[in-house]
Amino acid sequence: MTSVDAGKGLPTLGKLELLDVRQVWKHEAHTFTPWLLANADVLGELLGMDLVLSSAEHPVGGFSLDLIGVDEATNETVIIENQLTRTDHGHLGQLLTYAGGTDPVNVVWIATEFREEHRAALDWLNTRTDEDTRFFGIEISAVRIGESVPAPLMRLVVQPNDWGKKVKAIAKGDTAASDRAMAYQEFWTRFLEAVHDRQLGWTTSTKGSPQNWQSLPAGMNGISYTCTFGRSGLSSEIFFQDPDPAVNDARFAAARARLEPALGDILSYEPLQGRKGCRIAQYREGNVGNSADWAEYVTWFIEAQTRLRTAITDAGGLASLSSP
C-alpha cells in the first residue's frame, strides 16, 4: 500500500476526538449550567428557537430548576433540566415537577445519554399532551480536533411530532405559510432593525416573529414587554405571566400605582381575571396589511415602548414591582 502524496493538493484533515464531558464541564451546576446560560444561542440553534435564558437555579417550591427562559420569536416559556450523566428516573420526576410549577410551553431535558425508557416517556408525553406543551430530549457531548479548543456537540433525540418540519417551514418562509404570517415576519424584522439602529438594547433578536406579536425580554421572570397587532389595532404593553396568579395580581397593582400618575389615562389597565396573565397597554389604530404605514407603525411602537419603560424605570424599575 502506498502512502498519499500530500503535495498533490489534497487537504490535510484532523481526527475528531470525542471527549469526556467532565473534561470540559467539571460540575453540572457550577460549570455546565452557567455555560449554557451564557451560550443560549447554541441550544436555540438546535431547537430552532430565538432562545434567551434569564435565570439559573430558578426556585420552584422547595426545588431549583436548572434554567428558565423564553423563545423570543413566540414569547413561549422554555425550561431546561440538565444532567451530565445518563438519564434516570429522579431527573424525569424533577422535570415534571418543574413543568407543573412553571407552566411552560417547551420542556427540555439535556443528558449525556438517554435510556430508551426515558426517550419513550418523552415521546408519550408529546403524544398525550396538548399542542401547547412540547418535550425535547437532547444528548450533550464534547469534541475537538487535535489540540483545538473543545466544542459542544448537541444531538436532538426527542422532539414533538412534525416539529422539525415546522421549524424548517418558518426558516425558509415556506409557501405554505400564510401571506399574513409572512407580513408579520417582515414587519417585525423591520421593527427589530430600527431597535438595533437606535441602539436601544431591548433585544438581541434580529429576525421577526411570524406571529402578530413581538416579545421583548424584560430581564425578569414572569414579565415581558410586547408589541402586538390585534383587534384593537396596535398595542405596546407590559405583560405579566408568572405561573402564580397572585404574583401577577400583585405586580399588576404595583405597576398601575406607579404608571397612572406618570402617564395618566393613555394606558389601558387589564387585569384579565381568570386568565393566565394580565397587561398594561397603550393602543392605536392600525393593521399589518397597511404596508404603506409600516414606517409610522415602527416609530409609534418604539416611542410607546420608550414612554412605558422610562416611566417604570423612573418609578424604581421592574424590581420594585415585587415590593409593596
Short mmCIF file of C-alpha atoms in Angstrom, two decimals:
data_model
loop_
_atom_site.label_atom_id
_atom_site.label_comp_id
_atom_site.label_asym_id
_atom_site.label_seq_id
_atom_site.Cartn_x
_atom_site.Cartn_y
_atom_site.Cartn_z
CA MET A 1 0.00 0.00 0.00
CA THR A 2 1.39 3.37 -0.99
CA SER A 3 1.09 6.48 1.14
CA VAL A 4 -0.88 9.51 -0.01
CA ASP A 5 1.25 12.28 -1.52
CA ALA A 6 0.34 15.44 0.40
CA GLY A 7 1.96 17.50 -2.33
CA LYS A 8 -0.84 16.77 -4.80
CA GLY A 9 -3.14 19.38 -3.28
CA LEU A 10 -5.12 17.01 -1.10
CA PRO A 11 -6.48 18.53 2.13
CA THR A 12 -4.88 17.70 5.44
CA LEU A 13 -7.63 16.64 7.82
CA GLY A 14 -7.60 16.16 11.54
CA LYS A 15 -9.29 13.41 13.51
CA LEU A 16 -12.40 14.26 15.53
CA GLU A 17 -11.93 13.17 19.13
CA LEU A 18 -14.83 12.56 21.50
CA LEU A 19 -14.08 13.90 24.97
CA ASP A 20 -15.36 13.00 28.40
CA VAL A 21 -17.84 15.80 29.18
CA ARG A 22 -16.30 16.12 32.64
CA GLN A 23 -13.06 17.23 30.99
CA VAL A 24 -14.94 20.24 29.64
CA TRP A 25 -17.61 20.91 32.27
CA LYS A 26 -16.25 19.87 35.65
CA HIS A 27 -19.54 20.28 37.52
CA GLU A 28 -23.13 20.22 36.34
CA ALA A 29 -24.45 23.09 38.46
CA HIS A 30 -21.27 25.17 38.78
CA THR A 31 -19.89 24.80 35.24
CA PHE A 32 -22.37 23.41 32.71
CA THR A 33 -25.46 25.37 33.74
CA PRO A 34 -23.62 28.75 33.79
CA TRP A 35 -22.03 27.91 30.42
CA LEU A 36 -25.43 27.17 28.89
CA LEU A 37 -26.88 30.35 30.41
CA ALA A 38 -24.14 32.34 28.64
CA ASN A 39 -24.41 30.36 25.37
CA ALA A 40 -28.16 30.02 24.86
CA ASP A 41 -27.71 30.53 21.11
CA VAL A 42 -26.09 27.08 20.81
CA LEU A 43 -29.18 25.38 22.20
CA GLY A 44 -31.51 27.79 20.41
CA GLU A 45 -29.99 26.95 17.03
CA LEU A 46 -30.54 23.24 17.63
CA LEU A 47 -34.16 23.75 18.69
CA GLY A 48 -34.98 26.33 16.02
CA MET A 49 -35.77 28.95 18.66
CA ASP A 50 -34.68 32.52 19.30
CA LEU A 51 -33.76 31.45 22.81
CA VAL A 52 -32.95 33.81 25.67
CA LEU A 53 -32.23 32.31 29.10
CA SER A 54 -32.87 34.62 32.03
CA SER A 55 -32.30 32.61 35.17
CA ALA A 56 -30.29 29.71 36.59
CA GLU A 57 -31.42 27.69 39.61
CA HIS A 58 -34.92 29.15 39.33
CA PRO A 59 -36.93 28.34 42.51
CA VAL A 60 -39.95 26.06 42.11
CA GLY A 61 -41.43 25.47 45.53
CA GLY A 62 -38.64 23.91 47.58
CA PHE A 63 -36.67 22.86 44.49
CA SER A 64 -34.42 24.66 41.98
CA LEU A 65 -34.94 24.41 38.21
CA ASP A 66 -31.67 24.49 36.28
CA LEU A 67 -32.66 27.09 33.67
CA ILE A 68 -35.69 29.07 32.55
CA GLY A 69 -36.06 31.40 29.59
CA VAL A 70 -38.18 32.35 26.60
CA ASP A 71 -38.32 31.83 22.85
CA GLU A 72 -38.36 35.48 21.80
CA ALA A 73 -39.94 34.64 18.45
CA THR A 74 -43.10 33.32 20.11
CA ASN A 75 -42.92 34.58 23.73
CA GLU A 76 -43.19 30.94 24.88
CA THR A 77 -41.57 29.85 28.15
CA VAL A 78 -38.73 27.31 27.97
CA ILE A 79 -37.47 25.31 30.96
CA ILE A 80 -34.33 23.16 30.96
CA GLU A 81 -33.20 20.33 33.22
CA ASN A 82 -29.51 19.40 32.89
CA GLN A 83 -27.82 16.11 33.66
CA LEU A 84 -24.16 15.34 32.91
CA THR A 85 -24.86 11.63 33.24
CA ARG A 86 -27.17 9.06 31.70
CA THR A 87 -30.89 9.81 32.23
CA ASP A 88 -32.54 8.43 35.36
CA HIS A 89 -35.98 8.33 36.97
CA GLY A 90 -35.05 11.02 39.50
CA HIS A 91 -34.40 13.65 36.87
CA LEU A 92 -37.54 12.67 34.96
CA GLY A 93 -39.54 13.30 38.14
CA GLN A 94 -37.78 16.63 38.66
CA LEU A 95 -38.52 17.63 35.05
CA LEU A 96 -42.26 17.00 35.51
CA THR A 97 -42.28 18.73 38.89
CA TYR A 98 -40.68 21.85 37.41
CA ALA A 99 -43.08 21.77 34.45
CA GLY A 100 -46.03 21.68 36.84
CA GLY A 101 -44.64 24.64 38.78
CA THR A 102 -43.79 26.91 35.84
CA ASP A 103 -46.47 26.10 33.22
CA PRO A 104 -44.00 26.17 30.28
CA VAL A 105 -44.69 25.54 26.60
CA ASN A 106 -41.27 23.97 25.92
CA VAL A 107 -39.70 21.43 28.30
CA VAL A 108 -36.07 20.45 27.58
CA TRP A 109 -34.11 17.60 29.19
CA ILE A 110 -30.35 17.52 28.49
CA ALA A 111 -28.24 14.46 29.38
CA THR A 112 -25.13 12.67 28.12
CA GLU A 113 -27.21 9.63 27.13
CA PHE A 114 -30.93 8.84 27.02
CA ARG A 115 -32.13 5.47 28.24
CA GLU A 116 -34.69 4.04 25.83
CA GLU A 117 -37.35 4.06 28.58
CA HIS A 118 -36.93 7.80 29.13
CA ARG A 119 -36.89 8.55 25.42
CA ALA A 120 -40.18 6.64 25.16
CA ALA A 121 -41.59 8.57 28.14
CA LEU A 122 -40.96 11.93 26.43
CA ASP A 123 -42.42 10.61 23.16
CA TRP A 124 -45.51 9.51 25.08
CA LEU A 125 -45.85 12.93 26.72
CA ASN A 126 -45.62 14.62 23.32
CA THR A 127 -48.39 12.36 22.07
CA ARG A 128 -50.68 12.75 25.08
CA THR A 129 -50.32 16.43 25.98
CA ASP A 130 -51.92 19.33 24.11
CA GLU A 131 -50.29 21.20 21.23
CA ASP A 132 -49.13 23.98 23.56
CA THR A 133 -46.84 21.64 25.53
CA ARG A 134 -43.69 20.23 23.94
CA PHE A 135 -40.98 17.93 25.31
CA PHE A 136 -37.43 17.75 23.93
CA GLY A 137 -34.60 15.35 24.73
CA ILE A 138 -31.01 16.37 23.92
CA GLU A 139 -27.78 14.39 24.27
CA ILE A 140 -24.74 16.53 25.05
CA SER A 141 -21.12 15.64 24.33
CA ALA A 142 -17.86 17.45 23.59
CA VAL A 143 -15.37 17.03 20.76
CA ARG A 144 -12.13 18.51 19.46
CA ILE A 145 -9.66 18.09 16.62
CA GLY A 146 -6.03 17.64 17.66
CA GLU A 147 -5.18 20.23 20.30
CA SER A 148 -8.04 22.56 19.37
CA VAL A 149 -10.39 24.13 21.90
CA PRO A 150 -13.20 21.68 22.84
CA ALA A 151 -16.54 22.26 21.15
CA PRO A 152 -20.04 21.28 22.34
CA LEU A 153 -21.95 18.70 20.33
CA MET A 154 -25.72 18.50 20.88
CA ARG A 155 -28.00 15.92 19.32
CA LEU A 156 -31.80 16.17 19.36
CA VAL A 157 -33.09 12.69 20.23
CA VAL A 158 -36.70 13.54 21.19
CA GLN A 159 -38.95 16.23 19.70
CA PRO A 160 -42.68 16.75 19.15
CA ASN A 161 -44.26 15.31 16.02
CA ASP A 162 -43.60 17.47 12.94
CA TRP A 163 -41.51 19.94 14.98
CA GLY A 164 -38.61 19.75 12.53
CA LYS A 165 -40.93 20.43 9.60
CA LYS A 166 -42.44 23.46 11.33
CA VAL A 167 -39.02 24.93 12.11
CA LYS A 168 -37.83 24.46 8.52
CA ALA A 169 -41.02 25.97 7.13
CA ILE A 170 -40.62 29.12 9.24
CA ALA A 171 -36.88 29.38 8.50
CA LYS A 172 -37.41 29.10 4.75
CA GLY A 173 -40.54 31.25 4.58
CA ASP A 174 -42.31 28.20 3.12
CA THR A 175 -45.05 28.95 0.59
CA ALA A 176 -47.47 27.07 2.80
CA ALA A 177 -47.21 29.89 5.33
CA SER A 178 -49.98 32.42 5.06
CA ASP A 179 -49.42 35.82 3.47
CA ARG A 180 -50.36 37.39 6.79
CA ALA A 181 -47.72 35.39 8.68
CA MET A 182 -45.08 36.48 6.20
CA ALA A 183 -46.26 40.09 6.53
CA TYR A 184 -45.89 39.88 10.30
CA GLN A 185 -42.39 38.46 9.97
CA GLU A 186 -41.32 41.15 7.53
CA PHE A 187 -42.78 43.94 9.66
CA TRP A 188 -41.21 42.72 12.92
CA THR A 189 -37.86 42.27 11.19
CA ARG A 190 -38.02 45.93 10.14
CA PHE A 191 -39.03 46.87 13.67
CA LEU A 192 -36.07 44.98 15.15
CA GLU A 193 -33.72 46.63 12.66
CA ALA A 194 -34.92 50.03 13.88
CA VAL A 195 -34.47 48.96 17.51
CA HIS A 196 -30.88 47.92 16.80
CA ASP A 197 -30.15 51.01 14.67
CA ARG A 198 -31.17 53.20 17.61
CA GLN A 199 -29.05 51.06 19.97
CA LEU A 200 -31.92 50.67 22.43
CA GLY A 201 -30.64 47.36 23.78
CA TRP A 202 -34.11 45.87 24.15
CA THR A 203 -33.35 42.53 22.50
CA THR A 204 -30.68 40.57 20.66
CA SER A 205 -33.20 39.21 18.14
CA THR A 206 -32.82 40.23 14.51
CA LYS A 207 -35.43 38.06 12.81
CA GLY A 208 -39.07 38.98 13.30
CA SER A 209 -41.80 36.66 14.52
CA PRO A 210 -44.33 35.24 12.01
CA GLN A 211 -46.96 35.87 14.70
CA ASN A 212 -49.00 39.00 15.42
CA TRP A 213 -46.75 39.87 18.36
CA GLN A 214 -43.07 40.53 19.02
CA SER A 215 -41.82 39.79 22.51
CA LEU A 216 -39.05 41.89 24.08
CA PRO A 217 -37.45 40.42 27.23
CA ALA A 218 -37.79 42.41 30.41
CA GLY A 219 -34.91 40.71 32.21
CA MET A 220 -37.24 39.48 34.94
CA ASN A 221 -39.05 36.15 35.07
CA GLY A 222 -42.78 36.32 34.52
CA ILE A 223 -42.72 39.75 32.86
CA SER A 224 -42.24 40.73 29.22
CA TYR A 225 -42.57 43.82 27.10
CA THR A 226 -44.62 43.09 23.98
CA CYS A 227 -45.71 44.82 20.78
CA THR A 228 -48.76 43.38 19.01
CA PHE A 229 -51.27 43.71 16.21
CA GLY A 230 -54.74 42.80 17.45
CA ARG A 231 -58.43 43.50 17.03
CA SER A 232 -57.95 46.84 18.77
CA GLY A 233 -55.10 47.81 16.43
CA LEU A 234 -51.51 48.29 17.57
CA SER A 235 -50.64 47.61 21.20
CA SER A 236 -47.50 48.42 23.18
CA GLU A 237 -47.64 46.67 26.53
CA ILE A 238 -46.06 45.14 29.56
CA PHE A 239 -47.40 41.64 30.16
CA PHE A 240 -47.41 39.78 33.49
CA GLN A 241 -47.35 36.00 33.05
CA ASP A 242 -45.95 34.37 36.18
CA PRO A 243 -47.39 30.85 36.77
CA ASP A 244 -48.71 32.12 40.11
CA PRO A 245 -51.79 34.37 39.53
CA ALA A 246 -51.22 36.04 42.91
CA VAL A 247 -47.78 37.23 41.75
CA ASN A 248 -49.30 38.65 38.56
CA ASP A 249 -52.02 40.44 40.51
CA ALA A 250 -49.51 42.00 42.92
CA ARG A 251 -47.17 43.14 40.15
CA PHE A 252 -50.05 44.49 38.08
CA ALA A 253 -51.37 46.52 41.03
CA ALA A 254 -47.89 47.87 41.83
CA ALA A 255 -47.25 48.83 38.20
CA ARG A 256 -50.61 50.56 37.90
CA ALA A 257 -49.98 52.59 41.05
CA ARG A 258 -46.66 53.78 39.61
CA LEU A 259 -47.72 54.34 35.99
CA GLU A 260 -51.04 56.15 36.37
CA PRO A 261 -49.52 59.30 37.94
CA ALA A 262 -46.84 59.44 35.21
CA LEU A 263 -48.81 58.56 32.07
CA GLY A 264 -52.37 59.40 33.03
CA ASP A 265 -55.12 57.79 31.01
CA ILE A 266 -53.13 56.92 27.85
CA LEU A 267 -52.75 53.38 29.20
CA SER A 268 -55.35 50.64 29.46
CA TYR A 269 -55.21 48.53 32.64
CA GLU A 270 -56.43 44.97 32.04
CA PRO A 271 -56.33 42.53 34.98
CA LEU A 272 -57.71 39.69 32.77
CA GLN A 273 -59.21 37.89 35.74
CA GLY A 274 -59.46 34.13 35.35
CA ARG A 275 -56.75 34.05 32.65
CA LYS A 276 -53.04 33.22 32.80
CA GLY A 277 -51.79 36.80 32.67
CA CYS A 278 -52.61 40.49 32.78
CA ARG A 279 -51.39 43.53 30.89
CA ILE A 280 -50.99 47.28 30.86
CA ALA A 281 -51.13 48.59 27.30
CA GLN A 282 -51.33 51.61 25.01
CA TYR A 283 -53.36 51.29 21.80
CA ARG A 284 -53.76 53.00 18.45
CA GLU A 285 -55.46 52.13 15.16
CA GLY A 286 -53.51 50.12 12.61
CA ASN A 287 -53.32 46.89 10.62
CA VAL A 288 -50.28 44.98 9.38
CA GLY A 289 -51.97 44.78 5.98
CA ASN A 290 -51.43 48.54 5.54
CA SER A 291 -47.80 48.19 4.47
CA ALA A 292 -47.63 51.84 3.38
CA ASP A 293 -47.98 52.78 7.08
CA TRP A 294 -45.29 50.42 8.39
CA ALA A 295 -42.69 53.13 8.93
CA GLU A 296 -45.20 55.08 11.01
CA TYR A 297 -46.10 51.93 12.98
CA VAL A 298 -42.44 51.21 13.74
CA THR A 299 -41.96 54.75 15.04
CA TRP A 300 -45.09 54.51 17.19
CA PHE A 301 -44.09 51.17 18.72
CA ILE A 302 -40.65 52.48 19.65
CA GLU A 303 -41.99 55.73 21.11
CA ALA A 304 -44.74 53.96 23.08
CA GLN A 305 -42.33 51.35 24.46
CA THR A 306 -39.85 54.07 25.39
CA ARG A 307 -42.52 56.00 27.34
CA LEU A 308 -43.60 52.84 29.16
CA ARG A 309 -40.09 51.71 30.04
CA THR A 310 -38.99 55.19 31.10
CA ALA A 311 -41.97 55.57 33.43
CA ILE A 312 -41.26 52.18 35.04
CA THR A 313 -37.56 52.99 35.42
CA ASP A 314 -38.34 56.39 36.95
CA ALA A 315 -40.68 54.69 39.42
CA GLY A 316 -37.98 52.32 40.70
CA GLY A 317 -37.66 49.73 37.94
CA LEU A 318 -39.19 46.29 37.50
CA ALA A 319 -37.68 45.02 40.75
CA SER A 320 -39.87 47.50 42.63
CA LEU A 321 -42.97 45.72 41.35
CA SER A 322 -42.20 42.82 43.68
CA SER A 323 -42.12 45.20 46.65
CA PRO A 324 -45.21 46.51 48.43
#
